[in-house]
Amino acid sequence: ATTELKDQNFVDEQPIYIYRDQVEDIYIVQNCTFTRCISEQDYGGALRINISNGAQISIISTNFSQCKSSHYGGAISATIIYTTSKLTIDGSCYFDQCSAGYGGAIYANGTGQFILNAGLVINNCSSNVGGGIHVSFQSIVTAKFNGVTFKDCSSTYEGGGLYIDFQFDSDYIKFTGDITFDNCSSQYGGGMLLRFNSQRLEISTKFLFKNCISVRDGGGMSMYYSQTGSNVIMTGDTTFINCTSLNYGGGTQVSATQSGTVEIIGQKFKDCSSQYFGGALSAVIQSMGQLIIRGLEIENCSSLQGGGLYLQVWEGQLISDNLTVKNCTGRYGGGMFAFIGDQGQVILDNNCEFLQCTSNKGNGGGIYVNSDSLATCQFQINDALIKECQAIEDELNDVPPTGYGGGIFVTGSEDYNVFSKRFNLKGLKMIENTASRRGQSIYIAMTKVVEWCKLGIAGEYVKGNYS
């Protein structure tokens, strides 16, 4: 049976409750407007939806303005139960100035299908978590965001535009779509925050983050996983433009704190910044976690530590190839800052380039490496070019020393075992780097430097590839 709600205007009303629980049930909301509709009972300011047993609800050409809920879903709250149950929101719908505790415009949870179609705009909506949309799934689901725009959305805590939480232990989840975040803000994940607990997550979504802001971490996006052995791959065409954060990751912040692998492919960062750690990307990797970054392009980004990239690696591994970091600026590591702790590994594997990056009033124009565990960590360059990078001294202050290591600055504590060959720069090429004080190409401030320089053929582990 099909039920329709058409051509109606609702102003200052209580929410409409829509419950469908049979496979043949279809409910259509079309060409309606909901203005200042408010829920005083926690769920859905305009529509409170419950779908189960394969029923379907579609919302078409409907506008929601200034709708509110005290808890879940300022305009719409939806519980979708069973894999064939479906909620579809058409691209001709519009959400404006809606607010709630969770999901300023929409809150959706359950185990069914949640589909948003091309053209949908979530504008100026706000909440504590998920300023535009809060999605929380407890089982294998279909989630499609086919051309959705979040504009001027904000949250006081997580996910300024979109918050997604895949709560369940699953073998495989796929997240697809095309999403734009424009001028969204939050404490964590200015545009989007993603949490998941699955064995494999594939994200092929095309993302655009513009002018998004985080007052803590992840100006554009923050990502966390908690499942041991997870395998995550992001393959979509993702771009960050002019995104900023205060702490970690002006563009992206990744936390890989369990054993497993996160692979990020083909992301672009331009004009992004953080005040402290990683103008474009910040990653914390530990407990046997692995982060692989391929084909990243980072340009004109800045931060105090790591103008382009900031890495903290303990008992984990970072592998990078086809990486380009250009015209980035930081005090410690214009292109990249890497802190490598006990059993941590940072490997620049193939075709990594740091071009025209600057350490301003600090050290390490291209790369700054620091370790508190020189005896057990690893820093290896198999194929990298550092070209026209510079370390500029602080002319007004002698302490701490600055202007060292135009290409690379390396420092650390504990005695380094040169025969371990854990610091291996054999694949490094240096061209026209400069430093105000010393180390035009490289400056090493650690023990056993002489022994390291004598290792191999003509100091190959330090000097790199001059072929």
Coordinates of C-alpha atoms in Angstrom, one line a residue:
A1 CA 0.0 0.0 0.0
T2 CA 1.2 3.5 -0.9
T3 CA 0.4 6.5 1.4
E4 CA 1.2 10.1 0.3
L5 CA 1.6 13.3 2.2
K6 CA 1.5 16.0 -0.5
D7 CA 1.3 19.8 -0.9
Q8 CA 1.0 20.6 2.8
N9 CA 2.6 23.4 4.8
F10 CA 3.3 22.8 8.5
V11 CA 4.2 25.8 10.7
D12 CA 4.9 25.7 14.4
E13 CA 3.7 22.1 14.6
Q14 CA 4.6 19.0 16.5
P15 CA 6.4 16.3 14.6
I16 CA 4.5 13.9 12.3
Y17 CA 5.1 10.2 13.3
I18 CA 5.5 7.8 10.3
Y19 CA 5.6 4.1 11.1
R20 CA 5.8 1.5 8.4
D21 CA 6.5 -2.2 9.0
Q22 CA 5.4 -4.2 6.0
V23 CA 7.4 -5.0 2.9
E24 CA 4.6 -3.6 0.6
D25 CA 4.4 -0.4 2.6
I26 CA 5.5 2.8 0.7
Y27 CA 5.1 6.3 2.2
I28 CA 5.9 9.4 0.2
V29 CA 6.3 12.9 1.5
Q30 CA 6.2 15.3 -1.5
N31 CA 6.1 19.0 -2.1
C32 CA 5.7 19.9 1.6
T33 CA 7.2 22.6 3.8
F34 CA 8.0 22.3 7.5
T35 CA 8.7 25.6 9.3
R36 CA 9.7 26.0 13.0
C37 CA 8.4 22.5 13.8
I38 CA 9.7 21.5 17.2
S39 CA 9.9 18.2 19.0
E40 CA 9.7 18.3 22.8
Q41 CA 10.0 14.5 23.1
D42 CA 13.6 14.1 21.8
Y43 CA 13.0 12.8 18.3
G44 CA 12.6 14.6 15.0
G45 CA 11.3 18.2 14.9
A46 CA 9.3 17.7 11.7
L47 CA 9.2 13.9 11.0
R48 CA 9.7 11.0 13.3
I49 CA 10.2 7.9 11.1
N50 CA 10.4 4.2 11.9
I51 CA 10.9 1.8 9.0
S52 CA 11.1 -2.0 9.3
N53 CA 10.6 -5.3 7.5
G54 CA 11.4 -3.9 4.0
A55 CA 9.1 -0.9 4.0
Q56 CA 10.2 2.2 2.1
I57 CA 9.8 6.0 2.7
S58 CA 10.7 8.7 0.2
I59 CA 10.9 12.4 0.8
I60 CA 10.7 14.5 -2.3
S61 CA 10.8 18.3 -3.1
T62 CA 10.3 19.1 0.6
N63 CA 11.8 22.0 2.6
F64 CA 12.6 22.1 6.3
S65 CA 13.3 25.4 7.9
Q66 CA 14.2 26.3 11.6
C67 CA 13.0 22.9 12.8
K68 CA 14.3 21.7 16.2
S69 CA 14.6 18.7 18.4
S70 CA 15.9 18.6 21.9
H71 CA 17.9 15.5 21.2
Y72 CA 17.8 13.6 17.8
G73 CA 17.3 15.1 14.4
G74 CA 16.3 18.7 14.2
A75 CA 14.1 18.0 11.1
I76 CA 14.1 14.2 10.7
S77 CA 14.8 11.4 13.0
A78 CA 14.8 7.9 11.4
T79 CA 15.2 4.4 12.6
I80 CA 15.7 2.0 9.7
I81 CA 15.5 -1.7 10.6
Y82 CA 16.2 -4.6 8.3
T83 CA 18.5 -4.6 5.2
T84 CA 15.7 -4.0 2.6
S85 CA 14.1 -1.2 4.5
K86 CA 14.9 2.1 2.9
L87 CA 14.8 5.8 3.5
T88 CA 15.4 8.0 0.4
I89 CA 15.7 11.8 0.6
D90 CA 15.5 13.4 -2.9
G91 CA 18.0 16.0 -4.1
S92 CA 15.3 18.6 -4.5
C93 CA 14.9 18.8 -0.7
Y94 CA 16.4 21.6 1.4
F95 CA 17.2 21.9 5.1
D96 CA 17.9 25.3 6.5
Q97 CA 18.7 26.5 10.1
C98 CA 17.6 23.3 11.7
S99 CA 19.2 22.2 15.1
A100 CA 19.3 19.3 17.6
G101 CA 21.6 17.6 20.1
Y102 CA 22.6 14.9 17.5
G103 CA 22.1 15.6 13.8
G104 CA 21.1 19.2 13.3
A105 CA 19.0 18.4 10.2
I106 CA 18.8 14.5 10.2
Y107 CA 19.5 11.7 12.6
A108 CA 19.5 8.2 11.2
N109 CA 20.3 4.9 12.8
G110 CA 19.6 1.2 12.4
T111 CA 20.4 -1.6 9.9
G112 CA 18.7 -0.6 6.7
Q113 CA 19.3 1.6 3.6
F114 CA 19.9 5.4 3.9
I115 CA 20.1 7.2 0.5
L116 CA 20.5 10.9 -0.2
N117 CA 20.3 11.9 -3.8
A118 CA 22.1 14.5 -5.9
G119 CA 21.3 18.2 -5.2
L120 CA 20.4 17.9 -1.6
V121 CA 21.6 20.9 0.5
I122 CA 22.0 21.0 4.3
N123 CA 22.4 24.7 5.1
N124 CA 23.4 26.4 8.3
C125 CA 22.3 23.5 10.5
S126 CA 23.8 22.9 14.0
S127 CA 24.1 20.4 16.8
N128 CA 26.5 19.0 19.4
V129 CA 27.4 16.0 17.2
G130 CA 26.8 16.0 13.4
G131 CA 25.9 19.6 12.7
G132 CA 24.1 18.6 9.5
I133 CA 23.6 14.8 9.7
H134 CA 24.4 12.2 12.4
V135 CA 24.4 8.6 11.1
S136 CA 24.8 5.7 13.5
F137 CA 24.6 2.2 12.1
Q138 CA 24.6 -1.1 14.1
S139 CA 24.8 -3.6 11.2
I140 CA 25.7 -4.0 7.6
V141 CA 23.9 -1.2 5.7
T142 CA 23.8 0.7 2.5
A143 CA 24.7 4.4 2.9
K144 CA 24.8 6.6 -0.2
F145 CA 25.4 10.3 -0.3
N146 CA 25.0 11.0 -4.0
G147 CA 25.8 14.7 -4.4
V148 CA 25.1 16.2 -1.0
T149 CA 26.3 19.7 0.1
F150 CA 26.8 20.8 3.7
K151 CA 27.1 24.6 3.9
D152 CA 27.8 26.7 7.0
C153 CA 27.0 23.8 9.3
S154 CA 28.5 23.5 12.7
S155 CA 28.7 21.3 15.8
T156 CA 30.0 22.1 19.3
Y157 CA 31.9 18.7 19.5
E158 CA 32.3 16.4 16.6
G159 CA 31.5 16.5 12.8
G160 CA 30.6 20.0 11.8
G161 CA 28.7 18.8 8.7
L162 CA 28.5 15.0 9.0
Y163 CA 29.1 12.5 11.7
I164 CA 29.2 8.8 10.8
D165 CA 29.6 6.0 13.3
F166 CA 29.7 2.4 12.0
Q167 CA 29.3 0.7 15.4
F168 CA 29.2 -2.9 14.5
D169 CA 31.8 -5.6 13.9
S170 CA 31.5 -6.4 10.2
D171 CA 33.7 -8.1 7.6
Y172 CA 33.2 -5.4 5.0
I173 CA 31.6 -1.9 4.7
K174 CA 31.5 0.3 1.5
F175 CA 30.8 4.0 1.7
T176 CA 30.2 5.8 -1.6
G177 CA 28.9 9.1 -2.9
D178 CA 29.8 12.7 -3.7
I179 CA 29.9 15.1 -0.7
T180 CA 30.9 18.8 -0.5
F181 CA 31.6 20.5 2.8
D182 CA 31.7 24.3 2.6
N183 CA 32.5 26.5 5.6
C184 CA 31.6 23.9 8.2
S185 CA 33.1 23.9 11.7
S186 CA 33.5 21.8 14.9
Q187 CA 35.9 20.9 17.6
Y188 CA 36.9 17.6 15.9
G189 CA 36.3 17.1 12.2
G190 CA 35.3 20.5 10.9
G191 CA 33.6 19.0 7.9
M192 CA 33.2 15.3 8.8
L193 CA 34.1 12.9 11.6
L194 CA 34.2 9.1 10.9
R195 CA 34.3 6.3 13.4
F196 CA 34.2 2.7 12.5
N197 CA 34.7 -0.8 13.9
S198 CA 35.0 -3.2 11.0
Q199 CA 37.5 -5.6 9.4
R200 CA 37.4 -3.8 6.1
L201 CA 36.1 -0.3 5.1
E202 CA 36.3 0.9 1.6
I203 CA 35.6 4.6 1.1
S204 CA 35.2 5.5 -2.6
T205 CA 33.4 8.7 -1.9
K206 CA 34.4 11.9 -3.7
F207 CA 34.9 14.6 -1.0
L208 CA 35.4 18.3 -1.3
F209 CA 36.3 20.2 1.9
K210 CA 36.4 24.1 1.5
N211 CA 37.0 26.6 4.2
C212 CA 36.3 24.1 7.0
I213 CA 37.5 24.8 10.5
S214 CA 38.3 22.7 13.6
V215 CA 39.1 24.4 16.9
R216 CA 41.0 21.2 17.9
D217 CA 41.7 18.4 15.4
G218 CA 40.9 17.7 11.7
G219 CA 40.0 21.0 10.0
G220 CA 38.4 19.1 7.1
M221 CA 38.1 15.5 8.4
S222 CA 38.9 13.3 11.4
M223 CA 39.0 9.5 11.2
Y224 CA 39.2 6.9 14.0
Y225 CA 39.1 3.2 14.1
S226 CA 39.0 0.8 17.0
Q227 CA 38.9 -2.7 15.5
T228 CA 42.1 -4.7 15.8
G229 CA 43.2 -5.8 12.4
S230 CA 41.0 -3.3 10.4
N231 CA 41.8 -2.6 6.8
V232 CA 40.7 0.8 5.5
I233 CA 41.2 2.2 2.0
M234 CA 40.2 5.6 0.8
T235 CA 40.2 5.8 -3.0
G236 CA 37.8 8.6 -3.8
D237 CA 38.9 11.9 -5.4
T238 CA 39.3 14.0 -2.2
T239 CA 40.3 17.7 -2.1
F240 CA 40.9 20.0 0.9
I241 CA 41.1 23.8 0.2
N242 CA 41.8 26.4 2.8
C243 CA 40.9 24.1 5.8
T244 CA 42.3 24.9 9.2
S245 CA 42.7 23.5 12.7
L246 CA 44.2 24.6 16.0
N247 CA 45.9 21.4 17.0
Y248 CA 46.2 18.4 14.6
G249 CA 45.7 18.3 10.9
G250 CA 44.5 21.3 9.1
G251 CA 43.1 19.1 6.3
T252 CA 42.9 15.5 7.8
Q253 CA 43.6 14.0 11.1
V254 CA 44.0 10.2 11.3
S255 CA 44.2 8.1 14.4
A256 CA 45.5 4.6 13.7
T257 CA 45.9 3.3 17.3
Q258 CA 45.2 -0.5 16.8
S259 CA 46.8 -3.1 14.6
G260 CA 45.6 -2.7 11.1
T261 CA 46.1 -0.7 7.9
V262 CA 44.8 2.6 6.7
E263 CA 45.5 3.4 3.1
I264 CA 44.8 6.9 1.7
I265 CA 45.1 7.4 -2.0
G266 CA 45.1 10.5 -4.2
Q267 CA 44.1 13.2 -1.8
K268 CA 44.9 16.9 -2.6
F269 CA 45.6 19.6 0.0
K270 CA 45.9 23.3 -0.9
D271 CA 46.2 26.4 1.4
C272 CA 45.5 24.3 4.5
S273 CA 47.0 25.1 7.9
S274 CA 47.1 24.2 11.6
Q275 CA 48.5 26.2 14.4
Y276 CA 50.6 23.4 15.8
F277 CA 50.7 19.9 14.1
G278 CA 50.4 19.2 10.4
G279 CA 49.1 21.8 8.0
A280 CA 47.7 19.3 5.6
L281 CA 47.7 15.9 7.4
S282 CA 48.4 14.7 10.9
A283 CA 48.6 11.0 11.8
V284 CA 49.1 9.2 15.1
I285 CA 50.2 5.6 14.5
Q286 CA 50.8 3.1 17.3
S287 CA 50.1 -0.5 18.5
M288 CA 51.1 -2.1 15.3
G289 CA 49.0 0.2 13.2
Q290 CA 50.1 1.0 9.6
L291 CA 49.3 4.1 7.5
I292 CA 50.0 4.0 3.7
I293 CA 49.7 7.3 1.8
R294 CA 49.9 7.2 -2.0
G295 CA 49.6 9.9 -4.6
L296 CA 49.1 12.8 -2.1
E297 CA 49.6 16.3 -3.4
I298 CA 50.2 19.0 -0.7
E299 CA 50.7 22.6 -1.7
N300 CA 51.1 25.9 0.2
C301 CA 50.2 24.5 3.6
S302 CA 51.6 25.6 7.0
S303 CA 52.0 24.7 10.7
L304 CA 54.4 25.0 13.6
Q305 CA 55.5 21.4 13.3
G306 CA 55.2 19.9 9.8
G307 CA 53.9 22.4 7.3
G308 CA 52.7 19.6 5.1
L309 CA 52.7 16.4 7.2
Y310 CA 53.0 15.7 10.9
L311 CA 53.6 12.1 12.1
Q312 CA 53.8 10.4 15.5
V313 CA 54.7 6.8 15.1
W314 CA 55.2 4.3 18.0
E315 CA 55.2 0.5 17.3
G316 CA 53.7 1.3 13.9
Q317 CA 54.6 2.1 10.4
L318 CA 54.2 4.9 7.8
I319 CA 54.8 4.2 4.2
S320 CA 54.6 6.8 1.5
D321 CA 55.0 6.9 -2.2
N322 CA 54.2 9.3 -5.0
L323 CA 54.0 12.1 -2.5
T324 CA 54.5 15.7 -3.5
V325 CA 54.9 18.4 -0.9
K326 CA 55.4 21.9 -2.4
N327 CA 55.8 25.4 -1.0
C328 CA 54.9 24.4 2.6
T329 CA 56.1 26.2 5.7
G330 CA 56.7 25.2 9.3
R331 CA 59.1 26.1 12.1
Y332 CA 60.1 22.5 12.6
G333 CA 59.9 20.7 9.2
G334 CA 58.6 22.9 6.4
G335 CA 57.5 19.8 4.5
M336 CA 57.2 17.1 7.1
F337 CA 57.8 16.6 10.8
A338 CA 58.2 13.0 12.0
F339 CA 58.4 11.9 15.6
I340 CA 59.5 8.2 15.6
G341 CA 59.2 6.4 18.9
D342 CA 60.0 2.9 20.1
Q343 CA 59.6 0.4 17.2
G344 CA 58.3 3.1 14.9
Q345 CA 59.0 3.1 11.2
V346 CA 58.8 5.9 8.6
I347 CA 59.6 4.8 5.1
L348 CA 59.6 7.2 2.0
D349 CA 59.4 4.4 -0.5
N350 CA 58.9 5.7 -4.0
N351 CA 58.9 9.1 -5.8
C352 CA 58.5 11.3 -2.8
E353 CA 59.2 15.0 -3.4
F354 CA 59.7 18.0 -1.1
L355 CA 59.9 21.1 -3.2
Q356 CA 60.5 24.7 -2.1
C357 CA 59.5 24.1 1.5
T358 CA 60.7 26.4 4.3
S359 CA 61.6 26.1 8.0
N360 CA 61.0 29.7 9.2
K361 CA 62.9 30.5 12.4
G362 CA 63.5 26.8 13.0
N363 CA 65.2 23.7 11.5
G364 CA 64.6 21.2 8.7
G365 CA 63.4 23.0 5.6
G366 CA 62.2 19.9 3.9
I367 CA 62.0 17.3 6.7
Y368 CA 62.5 17.3 10.5
V369 CA 63.0 13.9 12.2
N370 CA 63.0 13.5 16.0
S371 CA 63.2 10.3 18.0
D372 CA 63.5 9.3 21.6
S373 CA 64.3 5.7 20.7
L374 CA 67.2 5.9 18.2
A375 CA 68.2 2.3 19.1
T376 CA 64.9 0.8 18.0
C377 CA 63.2 3.2 15.5
Q378 CA 63.6 3.3 11.7
F379 CA 63.8 6.1 9.2
Q380 CA 64.3 5.0 5.6
I381 CA 64.4 6.8 2.3
N382 CA 64.2 4.6 -0.7
D383 CA 63.4 7.2 -3.3
A384 CA 62.9 10.9 -2.4
L385 CA 63.9 14.3 -3.8
I386 CA 64.4 17.4 -1.6
K387 CA 64.8 20.4 -3.8
E388 CA 65.2 24.2 -3.1
C389 CA 64.1 23.9 0.5
Q390 CA 65.5 26.2 3.1
A391 CA 66.1 26.6 6.9
I392 CA 65.9 30.2 7.9
E393 CA 67.3 31.2 11.3
D394 CA 65.6 33.3 14.0
E395 CA 67.9 36.3 13.9
L396 CA 66.6 37.7 17.2
N397 CA 67.0 34.6 19.3
D398 CA 70.0 32.2 19.7
V399 CA 68.2 29.7 21.9
P400 CA 67.1 27.2 20.7
P401 CA 69.5 27.1 17.7
T402 CA 67.8 27.7 14.4
G403 CA 68.7 27.8 10.7
Y404 CA 70.1 24.2 10.5
G405 CA 69.3 21.5 7.9
G406 CA 68.0 23.1 4.7
G407 CA 67.0 19.7 3.4
I408 CA 66.7 17.5 6.5
F409 CA 67.3 18.0 10.2
V410 CA 67.7 14.8 12.3
T411 CA 67.9 14.7 16.1
G412 CA 67.2 12.2 18.9
S413 CA 68.2 10.6 22.1
E414 CA 69.7 7.2 23.0
D415 CA 72.8 5.8 21.3
Y416 CA 72.3 4.9 17.6
N417 CA 73.5 1.5 16.5
V418 CA 75.0 2.3 13.1
F419 CA 75.2 -1.3 12.2
S420 CA 71.4 -1.7 12.5
K421 CA 71.1 0.5 9.4
R422 CA 67.8 1.7 10.7
F423 CA 68.6 5.3 9.5
N424 CA 69.1 4.8 5.8
L425 CA 69.0 7.7 3.4
K426 CA 70.5 5.9 0.4
G427 CA 67.6 6.8 -1.9
L428 CA 67.7 10.5 -1.1
K429 CA 68.5 13.2 -3.8
M430 CA 69.3 16.7 -2.7
I431 CA 69.3 19.8 -5.0
E432 CA 70.0 23.4 -4.2
N433 CA 68.8 23.4 -0.5
T434 CA 70.1 26.1 1.8
A435 CA 70.4 26.8 5.5
S436 CA 71.2 30.1 7.3
R437 CA 73.7 28.4 9.6
R438 CA 74.8 24.9 8.9
G439 CA 73.8 21.8 7.0
Q440 CA 72.7 23.1 3.6
S441 CA 71.5 19.6 2.7
I442 CA 71.4 17.8 6.0
Y443 CA 72.2 18.4 9.7
I444 CA 72.5 15.6 12.2
A445 CA 72.3 16.2 15.9
M446 CA 72.6 12.8 17.5
T447 CA 75.2 10.3 18.7
K448 CA 77.5 8.2 16.5
V449 CA 77.3 10.6 13.6
V450 CA 80.9 10.0 12.6
E451 CA 80.4 6.2 12.6
W452 CA 77.2 6.6 10.6
C453 CA 78.9 8.7 8.0
K454 CA 81.6 6.1 7.5
L455 CA 79.2 3.3 7.0
G456 CA 78.9 1.7 3.6
I457 CA 80.4 3.2 0.4
A458 CA 81.4 6.9 0.7
G459 CA 78.8 7.6 3.4
E460 CA 75.9 6.4 1.3
Y461 CA 73.6 5.9 4.2
V462 CA 73.8 9.6 5.1
K463 CA 74.6 11.4 1.8
G464 CA 72.0 9.7 -0.3
N465 CA 71.9 9.2 -4.0
Y466 CA 74.2 11.6 -5.9
S467 CA 74.1 9.6 -9.2

